[in-house]
XYZ file of C-alpha atoms in Angstrom:
607
model
C 26.386 -16.209 0.460
C 27.239 -17.619 -2.967
C 29.806 -15.985 -5.245
C 27.047 -15.363 -7.815
C 24.882 -13.613 -5.227
C 27.842 -11.633 -3.891
C 28.744 -10.447 -7.396
C 25.156 -9.306 -7.985
C 25.071 -7.359 -4.693
C 28.375 -5.660 -5.519
C 27.044 -4.495 -8.899
C 23.560 -3.364 -7.867
C 24.237 0.263 -8.843
C 25.192 -0.683 -12.395
C 22.331 -3.165 -12.755
C 19.604 -0.694 -11.760
C 21.198 2.223 -13.620
C 21.025 0.146 -16.809
C 17.462 -0.878 -15.971
C 16.442 2.783 -15.493
C 18.067 3.828 -18.765
C 16.351 0.926 -20.513
C 12.965 1.935 -19.146
C 13.470 5.560 -20.205
C 14.504 4.349 -23.673
C 11.318 2.280 -23.871
C 9.318 5.362 -22.820
C 10.978 7.363 -25.625
C 10.146 4.632 -28.155
C 6.485 4.714 -27.063
C 6.467 8.511 -27.473
C 7.823 8.143 -31.013
C 5.189 5.499 -31.803
C 2.456 7.873 -30.645
C 3.815 10.628 -32.893
C 3.641 8.212 -35.816
C 0.001 7.366 -35.088
C 0.063 4.372 -32.745
C -3.266 4.017 -30.926
C -3.797 4.561 -27.206
C -4.786 0.945 -26.627
C -1.604 -0.378 -28.259
C 0.589 1.947 -26.172
C -1.233 0.990 -22.960
C -0.879 -2.713 -23.685
C 2.819 -2.386 -24.534
C 3.532 -0.450 -21.339
C 1.863 -3.030 -19.115
C 3.307 -6.042 -20.914
C 6.843 -4.631 -21.048
C 6.975 -3.854 -17.333
C 5.306 -7.114 -16.250
C 7.694 -9.151 -18.418
C 10.660 -7.362 -16.810
C 9.344 -8.025 -13.298
C 8.628 -11.661 -14.129
C 12.149 -12.068 -15.530
C 13.643 -10.682 -12.301
C 11.451 -13.045 -10.285
C 12.547 -16.012 -12.422
C 16.254 -15.144 -12.196
C 15.896 -14.850 -8.395
C 14.364 -18.314 -7.988
C 15.677 -20.273 -5.012
C 15.211 -23.412 -2.956
C 17.126 -22.073 0.054
C 14.980 -21.316 3.103
C 17.050 -18.289 4.127
C 16.854 -16.767 0.636
C 13.145 -17.528 0.249
C 12.051 -16.085 3.600
C 14.506 -13.190 4.195
C 16.451 -12.739 0.902
C 19.549 -14.245 2.521
C 19.767 -11.203 4.863
C 22.046 -9.514 2.313
C 19.995 -6.546 1.029
C 21.914 -3.209 1.380
C 20.054 -0.407 3.235
C 19.592 1.859 0.184
C 17.982 -0.861 -1.897
C 15.991 -2.187 1.029
C 14.668 1.358 1.437
C 13.574 1.395 -2.219
C 12.037 -2.074 -1.936
C 10.220 -1.057 1.263
C 8.916 2.104 -0.393
C 7.611 0.039 -3.322
C 6.122 -2.458 -0.861
C 4.506 0.515 0.864
C 3.451 2.468 -2.246
C 0.425 0.332 -2.710
C -2.564 0.830 -4.944
C -3.918 2.956 -2.090
C -0.939 5.314 -2.165
C -0.480 5.508 -5.918
C -3.973 4.976 -7.280
C -6.406 5.921 -4.520
C -4.829 8.458 -2.156
C -4.993 11.454 -4.495
C -8.567 10.407 -5.309
C -9.387 10.458 -1.593
C -7.945 13.966 -1.279
C -9.794 15.004 -4.470
C -13.179 13.953 -3.080
C -12.571 14.290 0.676
C -10.294 17.314 0.842
C -8.278 18.191 3.921
C -9.358 15.295 6.226
C -7.699 12.774 3.914
C -4.299 14.259 4.721
C -4.679 12.145 7.867
C -3.690 9.157 5.742
C -0.461 10.868 4.631
C 0.472 11.982 8.143
C -0.308 8.552 9.586
C 1.464 6.557 6.905
C 4.655 8.616 7.044
C 4.601 9.134 10.800
C 4.227 5.396 11.237
C 7.789 4.939 10.029
C 9.005 6.959 12.994
C 7.381 4.324 15.210
C 8.874 1.541 13.068
C 12.350 3.010 13.473
C 12.083 3.849 17.173
C 10.151 0.844 18.450
C 10.365 -2.075 16.046
C 12.693 -2.561 13.076
C 16.188 -2.681 14.649
C 15.052 -4.926 17.496
C 13.162 -7.386 15.327
C 16.252 -7.605 13.093
C 18.423 -8.277 16.166
C 15.995 -11.008 17.195
C 16.618 -12.767 13.861
C 13.123 -14.055 13.087
C 11.697 -14.955 9.667
C 8.151 -13.650 10.207
C 6.198 -11.533 12.701
C 4.401 -14.587 14.196
C 7.880 -16.136 14.493
C 8.849 -13.295 16.851
C 5.573 -13.573 18.801
C 5.864 -17.348 19.109
C 9.496 -17.304 20.239
C 9.262 -14.237 22.497
C 6.178 -15.413 24.377
C 6.524 -19.165 23.892
C 3.874 -21.680 22.963
C 1.906 -22.383 19.833
C -1.222 -20.517 20.946
C 0.489 -17.107 20.853
C 2.026 -17.951 17.475
C -1.359 -19.109 16.133
C -3.122 -15.914 17.304
C -0.479 -13.819 15.538
C -0.966 -15.859 12.350
C -4.731 -15.227 12.462
C -4.302 -11.446 12.812
C -1.623 -11.406 10.110
C -3.748 -13.360 7.641
C -6.873 -11.226 8.155
C -5.010 -7.896 7.941
C -2.813 -8.896 5.004
C -5.641 -10.577 3.092
C -7.810 -7.466 3.455
C -4.896 -5.381 2.217
C -4.084 -7.633 -0.735
C -7.665 -7.538 -2.029
C -7.265 -3.747 -2.284
C -4.083 -4.165 -4.346
C -5.684 -6.631 -6.713
C -8.626 -4.223 -6.957
C -6.113 -1.579 -8.100
C -4.558 -3.887 -10.701
C -8.035 -4.670 -12.005
C -8.838 -0.952 -12.329
C -5.624 -0.325 -14.293
C -5.884 -3.398 -16.496
C -9.530 -2.760 -17.323
C -8.676 0.679 -18.731
C -5.343 -0.112 -20.396
C -6.519 -3.375 -21.972
C -10.195 -2.364 -22.397
C -11.394 -5.449 -20.532
C -14.018 -5.775 -17.759
C -12.818 -5.032 -14.226
C -13.740 -8.552 -13.127
C -11.300 -9.948 -15.712
C -8.661 -7.302 -14.976
C -8.183 -8.521 -11.390
C -7.134 -11.958 -12.663
C -4.695 -10.396 -15.136
C -3.169 -8.431 -12.256
C -2.933 -11.562 -10.097
C -1.023 -13.387 -12.831
C 1.617 -10.652 -12.898
C 1.872 -10.681 -9.106
C 2.432 -14.438 -8.913
C 5.075 -14.339 -11.656
C 7.127 -11.980 -9.473
C 6.879 -13.766 -6.140
C 6.275 -17.461 -6.632
C 9.739 -18.758 -7.521
C 12.074 -16.423 -5.674
C 10.162 -15.669 -2.497
C 11.536 -12.670 -0.597
C 14.678 -12.566 -2.737
C 12.671 -12.341 -5.956
C 10.207 -9.869 -4.440
C 13.005 -7.621 -3.138
C 14.817 -7.135 -6.448
C 11.506 -6.823 -8.302
C 10.311 -4.150 -5.870
C 13.435 -2.050 -6.417
C 12.672 -2.107 -10.164
C 9.021 -1.314 -9.476
C 9.866 1.686 -7.300
C 11.906 3.221 -10.116
C 8.922 2.912 -12.475
C 6.271 4.123 -10.035
C 8.111 7.238 -8.824
C 8.910 8.347 -12.385
C 5.290 7.695 -13.361
C 3.921 9.703 -10.418
C 6.158 12.759 -10.709
C 6.171 13.313 -14.490
C 2.456 14.171 -15.009
C 2.275 16.397 -11.899
C 5.321 18.417 -12.929
C 4.055 18.663 -16.522
C 0.561 19.734 -15.427
C 1.875 22.243 -12.860
C 4.110 23.879 -15.446
C 1.233 24.088 -17.943
C -1.023 25.743 -15.334
C 1.642 28.299 -14.422
C 2.610 26.951 -10.997
C 6.207 26.072 -11.977
C 7.997 22.763 -12.343
C 8.031 22.139 -8.579
C 4.325 22.228 -7.651
C 4.780 21.075 -4.044
C 5.225 24.598 -2.691
C 3.018 26.610 -5.030
C -0.317 24.803 -5.303
C -1.856 26.794 -2.428
C -3.031 29.330 -5.014
C -4.694 26.486 -6.910
C -6.503 25.403 -3.723
C -7.774 28.955 -3.189
C -9.015 29.089 -6.773
C -10.818 25.757 -6.285
C -12.524 27.105 -3.149
C -13.811 30.083 -5.165
C -15.066 27.877 -8.005
C -16.779 25.438 -5.642
C -18.608 28.321 -3.981
C -19.646 29.560 -7.412
C -20.857 26.180 -8.697
C -22.376 24.999 -5.406
C -21.492 21.743 -3.648
C -24.782 19.835 -3.657
C -25.452 16.090 -3.505
C -26.524 14.310 -6.666
C -30.186 13.732 -7.353
C -31.303 10.439 -5.803
C -32.273 8.874 -9.137
C -28.965 9.900 -10.718
C -26.934 8.528 -7.807
C -28.814 5.246 -7.957
C -28.110 4.978 -11.682
C -24.383 5.656 -11.144
C -23.957 3.126 -8.326
C -20.533 3.460 -6.620
C -19.446 6.503 -8.665
C -19.309 9.760 -6.663
C -19.913 13.470 -7.146
C -17.899 16.159 -5.428
C -19.682 17.366 -2.261
C -16.838 18.080 0.174
C -14.970 21.424 0.098
C -11.378 20.939 -0.956
C -9.944 23.748 1.135
C -11.664 23.488 4.485
C -9.609 23.823 7.687
C -11.075 21.585 10.373
C -11.795 22.185 14.041
C -13.439 20.634 17.081
C -14.992 17.221 16.493
C -13.607 16.970 12.959
C -10.091 17.501 14.309
C -10.688 14.515 16.599
C -11.590 12.440 13.546
C -8.448 13.649 11.765
C -6.217 12.720 14.705
C -7.818 9.301 15.229
C -7.420 8.433 11.545
C -3.750 9.464 11.601
C -3.183 7.497 14.828
C -4.720 4.315 13.396
C -2.603 4.617 10.258
C 0.574 5.221 12.321
C 0.040 2.266 14.634
C -1.077 0.124 11.710
C 2.118 0.965 9.822
C 4.173 -0.245 12.784
C 2.108 -3.448 13.001
C 1.835 -4.596 9.391
C 3.787 -7.838 8.985
C 4.739 -7.357 5.332
C 6.452 -4.045 6.213
C 8.238 -5.348 9.303
C 9.431 -8.369 7.285
C 11.404 -6.054 5.011
C 13.781 -5.219 7.871
C 14.547 -8.906 8.433
C 16.423 -8.869 5.100
C 19.250 -6.462 5.991
C 22.774 -7.652 6.909
C 22.761 -6.072 10.391
C 20.808 -4.124 13.005
C 22.528 -0.907 11.913
C 21.537 -1.598 8.305
C 17.919 -2.103 9.381
C 17.889 1.310 11.060
C 19.496 2.996 8.033
C 17.049 1.352 5.659
C 14.106 2.827 7.613
C 15.549 6.293 6.959
C 15.906 5.520 3.257
C 12.346 4.161 3.230
C 11.025 7.425 4.648
C 12.830 9.477 2.015
C 11.577 7.393 -0.909
C 8.028 7.366 0.474
C 8.149 11.118 1.091
C 8.730 11.756 -2.635
C 5.282 10.374 -3.473
C 3.316 11.510 -0.430
C 4.541 15.089 -0.755
C 3.283 15.024 -4.338
C -0.168 13.451 -3.850
C -1.977 16.560 -2.499
C -0.540 18.652 -5.349
C -1.767 16.123 -7.905
C -5.285 16.033 -6.433
C -5.471 19.832 -6.342
C -4.176 20.457 -9.860
C -6.400 17.744 -11.338
C -9.482 19.189 -9.668
C -8.592 22.608 -11.026
C -8.298 21.121 -14.532
C -11.929 19.998 -14.317
C -13.374 23.104 -12.642
C -11.582 26.121 -14.095
C -13.435 27.415 -17.190
C -10.287 29.247 -18.342
C -8.583 25.883 -18.944
C -9.343 23.983 -22.140
C -9.886 20.768 -20.177
C -12.741 22.079 -17.985
C -15.789 19.832 -17.644
C -17.981 21.553 -15.047
C -20.097 24.339 -16.513
C -19.616 23.067 -20.081
C -22.326 21.698 -22.350
C -23.190 18.030 -21.895
C -22.642 17.324 -25.602
C -19.151 18.858 -25.651
C -18.127 16.935 -22.520
C -19.455 13.637 -23.855
C -17.411 14.223 -27.003
C -14.115 14.306 -25.043
C -11.958 11.249 -25.728
C -11.010 10.666 -22.105
C -14.647 10.823 -20.990
C -15.615 8.250 -23.633
C -12.695 5.983 -22.715
C -13.502 5.901 -19.004
C -17.269 5.682 -19.541
C -16.671 2.525 -21.585
C -15.303 0.774 -18.494
C -17.895 2.272 -16.108
C -15.562 4.617 -14.215
C -17.112 7.973 -15.243
C -20.717 9.060 -15.704
C -22.716 12.193 -16.536
C -26.415 12.662 -15.789
C -28.178 15.861 -16.905
C -30.578 15.806 -13.950
C -32.110 19.244 -14.492
C -32.178 18.971 -18.285
C -30.473 22.327 -18.925
C -27.773 20.792 -21.128
C -24.911 21.985 -18.891
C -22.772 19.727 -16.658
C -23.229 20.832 -13.056
C -20.897 19.845 -10.233
C -23.435 17.358 -8.871
C -24.005 15.817 -12.319
C -20.418 14.676 -12.966
C -19.737 11.243 -11.460
C -16.350 9.575 -11.152
C -14.856 6.607 -9.342
C -12.352 8.043 -6.804
C -9.767 5.391 -7.651
C -9.220 6.682 -11.191
C -8.161 10.270 -10.400
C -4.439 9.543 -10.762
C -4.858 7.196 -13.715
C -7.050 9.650 -15.629
C -5.023 12.784 -14.819
C -2.817 12.735 -17.952
C -5.893 12.444 -20.177
C -7.781 15.081 -18.184
C -4.843 17.470 -18.577
C -4.582 16.770 -22.300
C -1.088 15.279 -22.038
C 0.215 12.863 -24.694
C -1.209 9.366 -24.198
C 2.281 7.993 -23.619
C 2.089 9.709 -20.186
C -1.116 7.786 -19.466
C 0.678 4.564 -20.362
C 3.502 5.542 -18.032
C 1.068 6.245 -15.176
C -0.743 2.942 -15.757
C 2.596 1.124 -15.606
C 3.461 3.002 -12.397
C 0.119 2.202 -10.807
C 0.470 -1.455 -11.748
C 3.999 -1.479 -10.289
C 2.739 0.049 -7.022
C -0.139 -2.399 -6.631
C 1.915 -5.427 -7.705
C 4.846 -4.631 -5.411
C 2.618 -4.398 -2.342
C 0.601 -7.451 -3.336
C 3.848 -9.404 -3.743
C 4.883 -8.539 -0.199
C 1.455 -9.235 1.261
C 0.962 -12.597 -0.410
C 4.455 -13.583 0.664
C 3.759 -12.481 4.260
C 0.610 -14.624 4.385
C 2.132 -17.672 2.670
C 5.327 -17.491 4.747
C 3.414 -17.186 8.010
C 1.198 -20.139 7.146
C 4.038 -22.318 5.829
C 6.663 -21.419 8.461
C 4.608 -20.664 11.561
C 1.567 -22.873 11.081
C 2.804 -25.799 8.961
C 6.468 -26.064 10.032
C 6.330 -24.810 13.634
C 2.974 -26.272 14.683
C 1.762 -29.000 12.282
C 4.933 -30.713 11.003
C 8.164 -29.592 12.739
C 10.116 -32.330 10.920
C 9.265 -31.064 7.419
C 12.343 -30.667 5.217
C 13.217 -27.564 3.187
C 11.697 -28.837 -0.051
C 8.299 -29.543 1.496
C 8.243 -26.239 3.369
C 8.833 -24.250 0.187
C 6.349 -26.321 -1.827
C 3.703 -25.615 0.837
C 4.562 -21.901 0.723
C 4.122 -21.774 -3.071
C 0.847 -23.694 -3.051
C -0.483 -21.317 -0.382
C 0.668 -18.365 -2.475
C -1.477 -19.577 -5.381
C -4.528 -20.358 -3.251
C -4.463 -17.085 -1.297
C -3.908 -15.041 -4.467
C -6.886 -16.670 -6.183
C -9.120 -16.095 -3.144
C -8.042 -12.436 -2.960
C -8.778 -11.895 -6.674
C -12.231 -13.408 -6.202
C -13.020 -11.108 -3.255
C -11.583 -8.064 -5.076
C -13.842 -8.708 -8.069
C -16.875 -8.234 -5.774
C -15.815 -4.597 -4.998
C -17.100 -4.714 -1.412
C -15.366 -1.407 -0.606
C -13.066 1.068 -2.329
C -9.289 0.645 -2.403
C -8.647 3.208 0.327
C -11.368 1.784 2.566
C -10.001 -1.767 2.348
C -6.491 -0.531 3.154
C -7.734 1.385 6.209
C -9.416 -1.811 7.436
C -6.146 -3.729 7.076
C -4.284 -1.162 9.171
C -6.945 -1.221 11.863
C -6.978 -5.036 12.012
C -3.178 -5.040 12.358
C -2.944 -2.398 15.083
C -5.919 -3.845 16.995
C -4.289 -7.257 17.301
C -0.520 -6.845 16.939
C 0.682 -3.355 17.924
C 0.901 -3.754 21.694
C 2.007 -7.431 21.715
C 4.895 -6.386 19.445
C 5.827 -3.184 21.313
C 5.515 -4.666 24.799
C 7.279 -7.819 23.640
C 10.343 -5.682 22.980
C 10.047 -3.071 25.729
C 8.374 -4.768 28.726
C 10.053 -7.870 30.144
C 7.043 -8.611 32.377
C 4.774 -9.206 29.350
C 4.035 -12.915 29.213
C 2.342 -15.506 27.032
C -1.082 -15.259 28.666
C -1.039 -11.467 28.391
C 0.003 -11.552 24.728
C -2.732 -14.022 23.815
C -5.309 -11.962 25.713
C -4.107 -8.734 24.069
C -4.189 -10.148 20.538
C -7.534 -11.871 20.959
C -9.352 -9.103 22.851
C -8.094 -6.256 20.655
C -8.723 -8.062 17.389
C -12.203 -9.241 18.393
C -13.228 -5.843 19.814
C -12.108 -4.030 16.646
C -13.760 -6.587 14.354
C -17.064 -6.504 16.235
C -17.091 -2.711 16.114
C -16.359 -2.747 12.363
C -19.301 -5.116 11.817
C -21.532 -2.898 13.966
C -20.684 0.280 12.037
C -20.583 -1.324 8.583
C -24.045 -2.825 9.021
C -25.597 0.542 9.864
C -24.814 1.117 13.531
C -24.312 4.691 14.725
C -20.557 5.414 15.098
C -19.466 6.091 18.681
C -17.561 9.359 19.191
C -17.181 9.752 15.420
C -15.192 6.510 15.077
C -16.332 5.122 11.742
C -15.259 2.033 9.798
C -11.966 3.674 8.687
C -10.651 4.045 12.256
C -11.966 1.104 14.268
C -8.423 0.487 15.517
C -9.144 3.236 18.063
C -11.513 0.728 19.684
C -9.268 -2.334 19.311
C -5.952 -0.873 20.519
C -6.945 0.248 24.045
C -8.820 -3.019 24.589
C -5.671 -4.910 23.526
C -3.434 -2.843 25.845
C -5.687 -3.159 28.869
C -6.192 -6.911 28.375
C -2.486 -7.557 27.845
C -1.258 -5.558 30.838
C -3.971 -6.821 33.189
C -3.566 -10.495 32.313
C 0.254 -10.284 32.360
C 0.179 -8.819 35.883
C -2.319 -11.433 37.102
C -0.222 -14.366 35.833
C 3.386 -15.488 36.496
C 6.234 -13.491 34.961
C 8.246 -15.012 32.089
C 11.250 -17.104 33.168
C 14.714 -15.605 33.542
C 15.856 -16.886 30.137
C 13.063 -15.048 28.288
C 13.698 -11.856 30.253
C 17.407 -12.030 29.462
C 16.531 -12.526 25.782
C 14.381 -9.374 25.853
C 17.284 -7.411 27.371
C 19.634 -8.721 24.690
C 17.156 -7.786 21.935
C 17.486 -4.108 22.839
C 21.300 -4.093 22.523
C 22.114 -2.950 18.958
C 25.402 -4.845 18.703
C 26.266 -8.499 19.086
C 25.061 -11.694 17.466
C 21.547 -12.327 16.214
C 19.537 -14.011 18.974
C 17.898 -16.770 16.939
C 20.005 -19.226 14.971
C 19.739 -18.743 11.219
C 18.440 -22.286 10.700
C 15.611 -22.016 13.191
């Protein structure tokens, strides 16, 4: 570790305290500008540009040509800051931008995402993170390739990683496009490229080191941006400044209003005119039972196993100084993630109440069409095609099934819906951009590192020197980012849907090869290859079947196809491992050593 790097690590508290104070000072300046008449567009642009410039500066200052720093941040990230970076890596566009929207439109069943995504970290801590850190690998395919031996196992892991991470990164770039299109008043298709530019500025030069210190900064922005409007709105509605424990009354009030207004689907002609925008048809407060409980559990299970299988998350624990630090950083990760996930249901509930309750000045449902169309926030979001109103029955009043909204904008539009100062909207846009960018950074890096380290260096050209390896990684970063932006611009599915697919791809192909690779010495190369291939193919085929109109089996739709892939992977891996020779004594001894929390890292640092 260089003296410069050591000095930076020693002063992390001061550095990020100053950064936080600077951001709050910038927020105060924006508030003053609004008071003096600055327009919403100017404030939105300044918020996005200020934060992106800061992230890019951190990425530039973290630039490196050292393999260890580029792939695993020099293994010097303290647990607290690794927890913040992991939380930012985790708080994707799905968590920040889309999750509350899912709860808004889907109600109770969407809490399965929250339970699965937080519960998954229990699996990460118990089954994965400390042991992968002890192993000393650079990437997840690196562990698979070394643990099982042979290039075929490594190659299969690379394929699953690329598909899962690429699916995930398109969702993040989708989120950046949504934010940029509103804040900058540009088309969504152009917004995704603006978001990609910011993402590449953070990750291209510094690799994991640059991404880590950028993600810590991004977490600070996103958690402030998520909590401020919810607390403000809760206080204004009379639920106190800590809404997390008191919004049950709001949910009851919503249930009454929905019964009064009637939850009916939109008229066919209106829905066709509005395209992907949705009306509210699912009860918000609706305890589930029977078959629907099965769907809830299967969704949560897929999200849990997917969390413990996603390479960009597991990579974060390769950056800590020790096995003990890796375990501690998982605990910190859970705490920082909890702050947002505990808030998301409250935000969805309070925002829905803002739109439904006629006693609130911001109500839309039940009001005259002309008065609703005159609202500034309605006009702003209609301009970019995210909100729509169709007076289907011609009575001049907005009914519940005549108000259309894109689910992904619920969080972004909340400050405007609640009538808060626009500076809060700018703050939320900056937070949403930070969440999407931080996850996209980690995902693009996971893909590029796997392809450059595991495919190029380990399989294609084992003699490649450091310079060529890092050049290949950066070229791949550009190419993959551009491809993801292109796919995101097509809007094949919503943000939350794309993220669910990524989790299901990951758990279908990687969950059991990773878990059994650590916990079952008898697992061998043939079994791992069979498990990855069979699980991934079975899940993918089922997704294609359901997505193209096939009838879901046992209620397993396209959001939870990992329930098909995982058992196929387990059965194939165990059966083939038992039918083929056991791994040699050296591999089995290495597996035993992996589970011992003390001692030297198994792989040499220069592997």
